[in-house]
Amino acid sequence: MKNSYRAKIFETLQGFLVPIALLAVWQWLSVQAIVNPQILPAPTAVLARWWEYLKPQELFDPAKASYLAWFFSGELIRDAYASLYRVVTGFLVGAVLALPLGLLMGANDRIYKLFNPLIQVLRPIPPIAFIPLSILWFGLGNPPAIFLIVIGAFFPILMNTIAGVRHVDGIYIRAARSLGAGQTTMFLRVMLPAATPYILTGARIGVGTAFIVVIVAEMIAVNNGLGYRILEAREFFWSDKIIAGMFSIGLLGLAIDTGMNGLNNYLLKWHRGIESN
């Protein structure tokens, strides 16, 4: 048990070696003035700007708000919340639309043949291409951004759901039929559980795609969020704030992906190849 725990710690520490080395080289290049700090500011300058971006902009005043509200009033927290709200809302709407359609297309050949041509035409179109139409249809603000995120999350979930249902091992189906299972029982007790790993993988990809799309959408259609703040920093040539925003996006994306991976592992303890703790 101790050896396993030490191995996990060592593996985690190994993952920090390359980032630390890159940061050290980056800092050295900045200190030696090899690169222009206006173009590529030092990591310490980025960290200072990130802290300024994170901390509350006003001094605490108990007459105006509670300490908790003041503590979370920083610009970074408000922008991260706005981006996360759009990602979660768009992802949930996309999942609600994609899952039933994917299950039906995977289980029924007629429905698959009916919808597949349209799906294959729309799927290669990147969500970014819908930006002009989304603004025309929904104006500015959250609706066009959420619409783009729905598109970004919809297709990964849909295609993985279809693949999961259509690639159920024939042994399971034959075994269920030999036991007298009907179509409904076959779908709910055999096809759906067997397709769950595909569905969860699609959901994980869909969340990642949704997070990419929201940053682009915020640069065009809204006036808050991490993407908007990066675009604003570009207008004023604040390179340190641009990089601070980029790292904030990376950390938030990492947190979301880690959470999705943990959820997948928890829900798939029964699946072959995933060991329960």
mmCIF file of C-alpha atoms in Angstrom, residues 23 36 57 104 108 113 126 137 171 231 241 254-255:
data_model
loop_
_atom_site.group_PDB
_atom_site.id
_atom_site.type_symbol
_atom_site.label_atom_id
_atom_site.label_comp_id
_atom_site.label_asym_id
_atom_site.label_seq_id
_atom_site.Cartn_x
_atom_site.Cartn_y
_atom_site.Cartn_z
ATOM 1 C CA LEU A 23 8.958 28.151 -16.738
ATOM 2 C CA ASN A 36 10.760 41.671 -25.516
ATOM 3 C CA GLN A 57 -11.036 45.345 -6.861
ATOM 4 C CA LEU A 104 -32.698 5.873 -31.485
ATOM 5 C CA ASN A 108 -33.173 1.516 -35.192
ATOM 6 C CA LYS A 113 -30.905 5.925 -42.464
ATOM 7 C CA PRO A 126 -17.313 23.962 -37.203
ATOM 8 C CA TRP A 137 -30.943 34.889 -34.807
ATOM 9 C CA ILE A 171 -22.644 -12.260 -27.570
ATOM 10 C CA LEU A 231 -9.793 40.099 -26.337
ATOM 11 C CA LYS A 241 -3.139 39.667 -18.825
ATOM 12 C CA LEU A 254 -8.160 20.836 -16.540
ATOM 13 C CA ALA A 255 -10.522 20.916 -13.555
#
